[in-house]
Amino acid sequence: MRAKKVSNASVLLDPAAAGWQKVERDVIDLVGMPVHVQTSRYVRTVWADKLVGKVRAVSVRAAHDGERVAFLLEWADDTQNTEFAERMFPDAAAVLFPGNGAAPIGTLGAPDAAVNEWYWRADLETGENLVAHGLGTDKPTNGAAIDAKGAWKDGRWSVVLSRPLKAKGADNVKLTPGKTASFGVTIWEGSNRERGDLRSYSQQWHELTLEQ
Amino acid sequence: MAKNGASASKAAIGHKAPGQVAMVFDLNKCIGCQTCSVACKTLWTRDEGTDYQWWMTVNTLPGKGAPKDWEQMGGGYREGVPQEGTLPTRQEFGGGWDFNYDEVFYQGKGNTVHLQPVGPKPTWGPNWDEDQGAGEYPNAYYFYMPRLCNHCTRPSCVEACPRGSMYKRPEDGIVLRDEDNCRGLQFCAEACPYKKIYFNYIKKVSQHCIMCFPRLEQGVAPACARQCPGRLVFVGHLDDVDRPIHKLVYDYEVALPLHPEYGTEANIFYVPPMSPYRLKEDGSLDMETPRIPMEYLERLFGPRVHKAMNTLQGEMKKVRAGGKSELLDMLIVYRWHTLFEPFTRDPVEVGGPQAVKSGR
């Protein structure tokens, strides 16, 4: 898909911004993270017969203005989970980027191949910039701040994740106008107690070309 | 510390750590005063996000305890297989009650308004069913059960964490969490069969009793034990063969873990409660049937409770007949230092409770 060149990407930090309607969308299929790859024996045992990855499709739009890039993720969700409460978890989503261009998405990277994770969670004021080297290893990293804003309306989440194109630090993906990068999406459905590596994700990396 | 502990801990799980720190609570001496609970509370859980957390609580038994009906919440192991656990809610723990302190203490209404919780009326608390007990008058019964993290030898919480954020310290077997690596997933709280793990809703991480390790490191007993007015809490190394913990657990076998069937090998032990005699209908003493049913104690402490009770009763009989009993002397605790050796230093010597907390 293409990240549309716009005059001002900052106005797109609002998921309801009218500008998003002019950006073409792509629908990406998601699958549940398999239970047998989970790092905890407790999780593997207890979730063996449970549904993992309730959200199976996400609409993605992307735009940039040469300085900043923004993603709009939209998906259907009957239950708006905005906090840790009553045995449920906040809904969450992330855009993933492979470091070195080669990190495996199914294991969220590997010891020698990082995945950069732009993370939004419904209970947090802002986004988080994470790096992972395999399942169960994602942690905050420096060099870039992720702006994130989510809005839930009529059974649908609309979430914007955004970052300046330039970012310091080896963990952070480099995005350049005119170039093509890989990305993926992952979503956690809080009402299904999805958290950690209990989530749905795009099984492959998708291409994203930033318009010149 | 956290990182080293995390890697080294892998070997320790499932095997008694050399130097495992353990505690024995003599339930025959617990008066349910909650001084232990408050000692812990004032030291560790005063911040917002921890207001509902009581790492140490004294439940009244028989009762539903805290979190409410925790014994029905699963977790732990059966034949080595992790069992699904329920994540307790803040309400089931009792929530954190807010009180009308301002109104009573600072607005001149001290003589007209009672100190009372404000907001939604509480429907549960850390010892809500206090003194409810069981049985029929005049043979009703109850007893107190101080509960904290069991710092298990096979901690299901540690194994459940998909991030490796929890570990068992190799040097003393204390179960800890690297809060910097915790993402609030709460599989630990699900998997803990004793339901003593709490969620800090401000820091968004799980938290539990740390056995006052900064105190232990400086030779000071944990706050709950040190402050206990009943002097019923033994603290020490499980493998220290000359001291009470080892003798009570292994030699006399009168100190038992709670719910051994949970399969986590708890390192907090209890001397089960003896019963006062039952009264017969004519008012005379029934010396044959214990007031607290043995089936109930067996449900709590497993089949070994029978032997433990026989030993205790036998030793008491011996002393009544004029004999001596090392076991009873140990439980009487003639010198309180024997409760804590080698952790007998006064917190004042190391700068007071708050100073020793930060490990200076």
XYZ file of C-alpha atoms in Angstrom:
572
model
C 0.000 0.000 0.000
C 0.961 3.642 -0.284
C 1.448 6.309 2.351
C -0.185 9.315 0.746
C 1.787 12.548 0.618
C -0.262 15.246 2.361
C 0.485 18.877 3.179
C 0.115 18.493 6.939
C 0.166 15.114 8.667
C -0.222 16.631 12.136
C -3.934 17.276 11.573
C -4.305 13.542 10.960
C -3.403 12.751 14.596
C -7.148 12.984 15.208
C -8.709 9.677 14.077
C -11.849 11.592 13.066
C -9.981 14.108 10.908
C -11.737 14.636 7.578
C -8.398 14.364 5.791
C -8.303 10.611 6.401
C -11.257 10.107 4.035
C -9.048 11.193 1.129
C -6.502 8.495 1.926
C -7.025 5.124 0.301
C -7.376 2.206 2.673
C -6.157 -1.340 2.603
C -7.798 -4.161 4.511
C -5.367 -6.563 6.126
C -6.362 -10.007 7.370
C -5.230 -11.000 10.825
C -4.791 -14.420 12.452
C -4.532 -15.462 16.080
C -1.052 -15.968 17.479
C -0.773 -19.761 17.847
C -0.959 -21.061 21.386
C 1.891 -23.530 20.961
C 4.428 -20.736 20.410
C 3.502 -18.903 23.610
C 6.457 -18.602 25.952
C 4.589 -19.512 29.152
C 3.604 -23.106 29.912
C 0.687 -21.753 31.909
C -0.569 -19.874 28.832
C 0.021 -22.834 26.523
C -1.898 -25.135 28.853
C -4.787 -22.885 29.793
C -5.337 -21.353 26.345
C -4.976 -24.626 24.414
C -8.708 -24.748 23.631
C -9.480 -21.039 23.698
C -9.867 -18.610 20.833
C -6.834 -16.361 20.435
C -7.073 -13.324 18.171
C -10.677 -12.227 18.107
C -10.079 -9.390 15.630
C -9.561 -10.891 12.170
C -9.322 -7.844 9.902
C -8.112 -4.293 10.146
C -8.406 -1.343 7.788
C -5.141 0.555 7.409
C -4.475 3.995 5.965
C -1.165 5.829 5.980
C -0.111 9.380 5.144
C 2.986 11.552 5.539
C 4.018 15.148 4.898
C 7.748 14.621 4.498
C 8.316 15.180 8.228
C 5.803 12.921 9.950
C 3.980 9.725 9.107
C 0.629 8.633 10.519
C -1.280 5.360 10.377
C -5.017 5.041 10.872
C -6.118 1.585 12.025
C -9.833 0.804 12.131
C -11.531 -2.388 13.218
C -14.851 -3.651 14.465
C -15.127 -4.182 18.212
C -18.427 -4.488 20.053
C -16.773 -4.024 23.422
C -14.870 -0.875 24.272
C -12.273 -1.881 26.881
C -10.436 1.141 28.173
C -8.919 -0.143 31.408
C -7.678 -3.107 33.427
C -10.891 -4.110 35.146
C -13.206 -7.003 35.896
C -10.896 -9.698 34.543
C -10.559 -7.804 31.252
C -7.763 -5.857 29.641
C -7.584 -2.619 27.700
C -7.904 -2.960 23.930
C -4.587 -2.341 22.196
C -3.002 -2.229 18.763
C 0.406 -1.751 17.213
C 2.076 -1.196 13.888
C 5.156 -3.394 13.512
C 8.302 -2.822 11.467
C 11.101 -5.309 10.901
C 14.592 -4.189 11.817
C 17.293 -5.151 9.248
C 14.351 -5.754 6.902
C 14.390 -9.424 7.837
C 12.943 -9.947 11.304
C 10.252 -12.665 11.436
C 6.807 -11.269 12.228
C 5.385 -14.503 13.653
C 7.819 -14.475 16.556
C 7.989 -10.702 16.889
C 11.633 -10.687 15.818
C 14.520 -12.823 16.931
C 17.540 -12.365 19.206
C 19.511 -10.838 16.311
C 16.582 -9.216 14.472
C 14.578 -6.495 16.173
C 10.981 -5.552 15.542
C 9.985 -1.940 16.184
C 6.493 -1.700 17.650
C 4.445 1.501 17.652
C 2.031 0.693 20.403
C -1.321 2.095 21.446
C -3.342 0.931 24.425
C -6.774 2.268 25.337
C -5.815 3.166 28.918
C -2.682 5.131 28.034
C -2.549 8.850 27.291
C 0.051 8.416 24.602
C 1.684 5.793 22.464
C 4.704 3.712 23.341
C 7.764 3.037 21.250
C 8.745 -0.580 21.812
C 11.372 -2.952 20.496
C 11.117 -6.739 20.555
C 13.620 -9.528 19.913
C 11.165 -12.404 20.096
C 7.905 -13.238 21.851
C 7.649 -11.892 25.363
C 10.552 -9.468 24.969
C 8.951 -6.189 23.886
C 10.110 -3.247 25.947
C 10.287 0.547 25.614
C 13.123 1.983 23.564
C 14.481 5.503 23.080
C 15.041 7.854 20.175
C 11.457 8.401 19.060
C 8.127 9.318 20.602
C 4.995 7.693 19.286
C 1.845 9.782 19.217
C -1.276 7.716 19.541
C -4.921 8.477 19.830
C -7.872 6.131 19.781
C -11.598 6.754 19.452
C -14.353 4.186 19.796
C -17.689 4.851 18.162
C -20.591 2.619 17.115
C -18.718 -0.626 17.632
C -15.553 0.459 15.908
C -12.106 1.551 17.015
C -10.236 4.204 15.055
C -6.651 4.553 16.212
C -3.934 6.822 14.877
C -0.251 5.998 15.452
C 2.258 8.579 14.344
C 5.955 9.407 14.471
C 8.365 11.836 12.823
C 9.972 10.157 9.811
C 13.403 10.708 11.280
C 14.283 8.913 14.491
C 17.518 8.311 16.331
C 18.527 4.901 17.567
C 19.112 1.565 15.873
C 15.825 0.156 17.219
C 13.708 2.662 15.307
C 12.523 2.017 11.770
C 13.834 4.375 9.077
C 11.095 5.655 6.777
C 12.021 7.712 3.736
C 9.792 9.338 1.091
C 10.093 7.521 -2.218
C 11.219 4.307 -0.508
C 9.322 1.159 0.348
C 9.282 -0.287 3.863
C 7.648 -3.349 5.432
C 5.028 -3.193 8.161
C 2.569 -5.393 9.979
C -0.325 -4.900 12.370
C -1.224 -6.565 15.654
C -4.384 -6.131 17.745
C -5.367 -7.174 21.261
C -9.063 -7.654 22.139
C -9.327 -6.819 25.828
C -12.712 -8.459 26.398
C -11.141 -11.740 25.289
C -8.378 -11.187 27.894
C -5.847 -10.793 25.090
C -2.545 -9.360 26.262
C 1.110 -10.160 25.802
C 1.375 -12.591 22.906
C -2.283 -13.544 23.061
C -3.311 -11.339 20.124
C -4.067 -11.304 16.414
C -1.512 -10.216 13.848
C -0.897 -9.960 10.121
C 0.831 -13.161 9.140
C 3.157 -11.485 6.637
C 4.922 -8.183 6.315
C 3.114 -5.793 3.969
C 4.770 -3.239 1.748
C 4.378 0.446 2.362
C 5.629 2.938 -0.212
C 5.912 6.515 0.958
C 4.880 8.825 -1.874
C 7.596 11.242 -3.003
C 20.225 -7.775 40.566
C 17.033 -8.497 38.683
C 18.748 -9.783 35.584
C 21.156 -12.027 37.433
C 18.375 -13.283 39.604
C 16.201 -14.024 36.603
C 18.755 -16.214 34.877
C 20.095 -17.909 37.971
C 16.587 -18.546 39.247
C 15.778 -21.078 36.544
C 17.773 -23.744 38.350
C 16.202 -22.949 41.689
C 12.604 -23.571 40.707
C 11.272 -26.868 41.965
C 14.176 -27.443 44.314
C 14.405 -26.059 47.805
C 16.831 -23.167 47.529
C 19.718 -23.561 49.932
C 19.073 -20.842 52.451
C 15.368 -20.692 51.595
C 13.794 -18.218 53.977
C 10.586 -19.519 55.489
C 8.055 -18.541 58.111
C 5.998 -20.507 60.592
C 2.793 -19.042 62.026
C 1.521 -20.659 65.219
C -2.228 -20.293 64.732
C -2.835 -21.149 68.384
C -1.490 -17.746 69.325
C -3.027 -15.536 66.644
C -5.619 -13.154 68.075
C -6.540 -11.574 64.746
C -5.335 -8.112 65.793
C -4.081 -7.294 62.274
C -0.941 -5.628 63.614
C 0.982 -7.633 61.008
C -1.353 -6.384 58.264
C -0.931 -2.786 59.356
C 2.847 -3.126 59.821
C 3.078 -4.290 56.218
C 0.583 -1.735 54.958
C 2.354 1.257 56.476
C 5.699 0.076 55.165
C 4.912 -1.019 51.623
C 1.443 -0.187 50.307
C 0.632 3.420 51.103
C 0.821 4.866 47.597
C -2.077 5.417 45.272
C -2.496 2.266 43.217
C -1.681 0.146 46.249
C -4.498 1.368 48.483
C -6.468 -1.864 48.139
C -3.350 -4.017 48.419
C -2.803 -5.862 51.681
C 0.209 -8.084 51.105
C -0.394 -9.436 54.593
C -3.957 -10.132 55.687
C -5.444 -12.063 58.533
C -8.520 -13.969 57.404
C -11.016 -15.499 59.786
C -11.685 -19.175 59.196
C -13.932 -20.807 58.289
C -14.673 -18.005 55.861
C -14.461 -16.829 52.305
C -11.304 -14.806 52.933
C -9.810 -12.235 50.613
C -10.126 -12.123 47.717
C -13.634 -13.409 48.288
C -13.795 -17.178 47.761
C -10.129 -17.320 46.770
C -10.003 -21.068 47.416
C -12.355 -21.535 44.455
C -10.193 -19.497 42.079
C -7.902 -22.220 40.767
C -4.260 -21.854 39.800
C -1.282 -23.864 41.010
C -0.605 -27.376 39.720
C -2.307 -30.732 39.605
C 0.115 -33.589 38.956
C 2.569 -31.012 37.699
C 0.181 -29.497 35.148
C -0.625 -25.777 35.498
C -4.258 -25.216 36.430
C -6.349 -22.392 35.065
C -6.813 -19.646 37.597
C -9.256 -16.788 37.950
C -7.963 -13.248 38.011
C -9.297 -11.693 41.223
C -10.897 -8.269 40.880
C -10.123 -5.273 43.047
C -13.632 -5.542 44.491
C -13.083 -9.162 45.485
C -10.060 -8.065 47.486
C -12.325 -5.506 49.123
C -11.276 -2.465 47.150
C -9.534 0.428 48.857
C -11.976 2.243 51.071
C -11.861 6.020 51.217
C -12.778 7.545 54.566
C -14.234 10.945 55.491
C -11.045 12.027 57.271
C -11.364 15.659 56.189
C -14.897 15.946 57.453
C -14.176 14.399 60.826
C -10.709 15.731 61.555
C -10.527 19.112 59.850
C -14.046 20.458 59.425
C -15.060 20.585 63.075
C -17.528 17.724 62.806
C -15.632 15.331 65.055
C -18.467 15.198 67.575
C -21.312 14.821 65.124
C -20.087 12.689 62.252
C -18.726 9.160 62.458
C -15.536 8.199 60.697
C -16.864 6.044 57.874
C -16.163 4.958 54.331
C -17.294 7.364 51.635
C -18.416 6.480 48.125
C -20.068 3.193 47.206
C -20.926 1.146 50.276
C -18.242 -1.553 50.695
C -19.507 -5.097 50.286
C -16.259 -6.925 50.975
C -12.943 -6.370 52.729
C -9.742 -8.102 53.773
C -11.415 -9.669 56.843
C -15.069 -9.032 56.058
C -16.356 -12.280 57.538
C -14.523 -11.759 60.815
C -15.794 -13.878 63.676
C -18.544 -15.401 61.566
C -17.012 -18.805 62.011
C -18.994 -22.015 61.900
C -20.708 -24.530 64.155
C -23.643 -24.182 66.539
C -23.708 -22.538 69.962
C -22.274 -23.501 72.386
C -19.804 -25.315 70.118
C -19.217 -22.630 67.534
C -15.632 -22.152 66.425
C -13.346 -19.924 64.423
C -9.670 -19.122 64.202
C -7.385 -16.689 62.433
C -5.198 -17.331 59.432
C -2.516 -14.769 58.551
C -1.889 -14.970 54.812
C 0.896 -13.614 52.637
C 2.836 -14.693 49.562
C 4.074 -18.231 50.158
C 7.372 -17.721 48.301
C 6.818 -21.187 46.895
C 9.523 -23.605 45.889
C 7.577 -24.234 42.669
C 6.011 -20.799 42.156
C 3.290 -21.027 39.512
C 3.407 -17.225 39.167
C 7.049 -17.309 38.037
C 6.378 -20.019 35.479
C 3.255 -18.270 34.196
C 4.954 -14.974 33.309
C 5.550 -15.003 29.528
C 8.147 -12.264 29.904
C 10.371 -13.831 32.552
C 9.707 -10.824 34.763
C 9.461 -12.917 37.920
C 12.149 -14.938 39.577
C 13.076 -16.766 42.715
C 16.179 -15.313 44.323
C 18.761 -18.096 44.395
C 20.275 -16.966 47.695
C 17.101 -17.166 49.779
C 14.246 -18.325 47.533
C 12.274 -15.097 47.854
C 9.927 -14.673 44.882
C 10.356 -11.264 43.294
C 9.296 -9.356 40.196
C 11.316 -7.054 37.992
C 8.734 -4.263 37.857
C 10.645 -2.522 35.056
C 10.009 -5.534 32.843
C 6.434 -6.180 34.020
C 3.769 -5.103 31.510
C 0.789 -5.811 33.733
C -0.258 -8.981 31.922
C -1.274 -10.570 35.247
C -0.777 -14.196 34.290
C 1.049 -14.418 37.628
C -2.085 -13.367 39.498
C -4.145 -15.884 37.535
C -1.718 -18.711 38.214
C -1.136 -18.007 41.927
C -3.404 -20.445 43.782
C -3.161 -18.425 47.009
C -4.352 -15.239 45.261
C -1.808 -12.971 46.900
C -0.791 -10.994 43.819
C -2.271 -7.550 43.274
C -2.453 -5.160 40.327
C -1.194 -1.638 40.842
C -3.663 0.307 38.744
C -1.483 3.429 38.717
C 1.874 1.852 37.834
C 0.105 -0.817 35.746
C 2.223 -3.606 37.155
C 1.520 -6.564 39.426
C 2.867 -6.508 42.970
C 3.113 -8.845 45.938
C 4.843 -9.438 49.272
C 8.620 -9.218 48.949
C 9.191 -10.793 52.352
C 10.779 -7.495 53.378
C 13.989 -8.553 51.638
C 15.709 -5.197 52.257
C 15.185 -5.842 55.972
C 16.334 -9.467 55.792
C 19.490 -8.350 53.990
C 20.320 -6.231 57.017
C 19.449 -8.850 59.584
C 16.027 -7.411 60.424
C 12.948 -9.657 60.463
C 10.018 -8.823 58.129
C 7.703 -6.162 59.513
C 4.713 -8.500 59.937
C 6.746 -10.893 62.060
C 8.661 -8.291 64.024
C 5.531 -6.328 64.947
C 3.377 -9.322 65.912
C 2.314 -8.771 69.540
C 1.452 -12.446 69.902
C 5.028 -13.403 69.059
C 3.748 -16.246 66.954
C 5.736 -15.775 63.753
C 8.989 -17.645 63.269
C 11.359 -16.471 60.549
C 14.493 -18.264 59.472
C 16.279 -20.494 57.020
C 14.468 -23.724 56.296
C 17.734 -25.690 56.211
C 19.046 -24.297 59.508
C 18.770 -27.591 61.404
C 19.373 -26.150 64.870
C 16.648 -23.528 64.727
C 12.869 -23.700 65.256
C 11.721 -23.438 61.614
C 13.545 -26.614 60.587
C 12.534 -28.429 63.746
C 8.865 -27.480 63.478
C 8.616 -28.309 59.773
C 10.848 -31.379 59.467
C 11.629 -32.861 62.897
C 8.289 -32.497 64.675
C 6.225 -32.057 61.496
C 3.777 -29.791 63.283
C 4.152 -26.854 60.870
C 2.328 -27.479 57.597
C 1.854 -25.565 54.364
C -1.629 -24.308 53.542
C -3.310 -26.342 50.804
C -0.368 -28.583 49.886
C -2.544 -29.991 47.072
C -1.984 -26.746 45.148
C 1.376 -28.260 44.252
C 3.513 -25.136 44.587
C 5.358 -26.206 47.774
C 4.656 -23.184 49.913
C 7.370 -21.929 52.258
C 4.955 -20.354 54.717
C 3.914 -22.932 57.310
C 1.239 -23.055 59.985
C 0.961 -24.830 63.311
C -2.704 -25.879 63.077
C -5.142 -24.621 65.695
C -6.063 -26.816 68.628
C -9.697 -26.722 69.702
C -11.194 -25.800 73.019
C -13.272 -28.701 74.323
C -16.806 -29.096 73.101
C -19.650 -28.866 75.569
C -22.124 -31.719 75.871
C -25.821 -31.005 76.233
C -25.578 -31.369 80.000
C -22.815 -28.769 80.072
C -20.019 -31.225 80.748
C -16.835 -31.310 78.657
C -16.623 -33.512 75.594
C -12.934 -34.337 75.439
C -13.207 -36.803 72.587
C -14.431 -34.696 69.646
C -12.423 -31.658 68.603
C -14.459 -28.495 68.283
C -12.786 -27.614 65.002
C -13.645 -30.622 62.799
C -10.567 -32.531 61.690
C -12.100 -32.819 58.214
C -11.979 -29.057 57.951
C -8.346 -28.880 59.057
C -7.505 -31.676 56.649
C -9.061 -29.671 53.849
C -6.751 -26.780 54.712
C -3.526 -28.577 55.574
C -3.822 -32.018 53.996
C -3.741 -35.463 55.649
C -0.547 -34.714 57.594
C -2.594 -32.526 59.920
C -3.682 -35.638 61.871
C -0.133 -36.520 62.800
C 0.635 -32.904 63.633
C -2.327 -32.647 65.983
C -1.464 -35.962 67.628
C 2.077 -34.743 68.217
C 0.906 -31.459 69.721
C -1.640 -33.191 71.954
C 0.889 -35.806 73.006
C 3.425 -33.166 74.002
C 0.804 -31.244 75.971
C -0.174 -34.417 77.771
C 3.459 -35.019 78.612
C 3.863 -31.557 80.117
C 0.600 -31.813 82.064
C 2.017 -34.941 83.648
C 5.053 -32.974 84.765
C 7.342 -33.797 81.863
C 9.366 -31.487 79.640
C 8.784 -30.775 75.989
C 11.296 -29.146 73.665
C 8.481 -28.632 71.153
C 6.198 -26.768 73.546
C 9.089 -24.698 74.896
C 9.851 -23.734 71.329
C 6.229 -22.749 70.658
C 5.945 -20.848 73.940
C 8.975 -18.777 72.876
C 10.583 -17.948 76.224
C 13.125 -15.714 74.461
C 11.577 -13.802 71.603
C 14.891 -13.646 69.734
C 14.502 -17.348 69.043
C 11.646 -16.446 66.695
C 13.838 -14.573 64.261
C 17.402 -15.857 64.447
C 19.472 -14.851 62.531
C 17.264 -11.841 61.713
C 17.193 -10.322 65.208
C 18.510 -6.815 64.584
C 16.318 -3.957 65.732
C 15.127 -1.809 62.793
C 16.210 1.201 64.849
C 19.834 0.014 64.588
C 19.674 0.438 60.834
C 17.875 3.771 60.817
C 14.241 2.877 61.488
C 11.628 1.003 59.477
C 11.430 3.454 56.564
C 15.234 3.628 56.222
C 15.686 -0.121 56.276
C 12.965 -0.324 53.640
C 15.113 1.507 51.113
C 18.074 -0.697 51.921
C 20.492 1.891 53.270
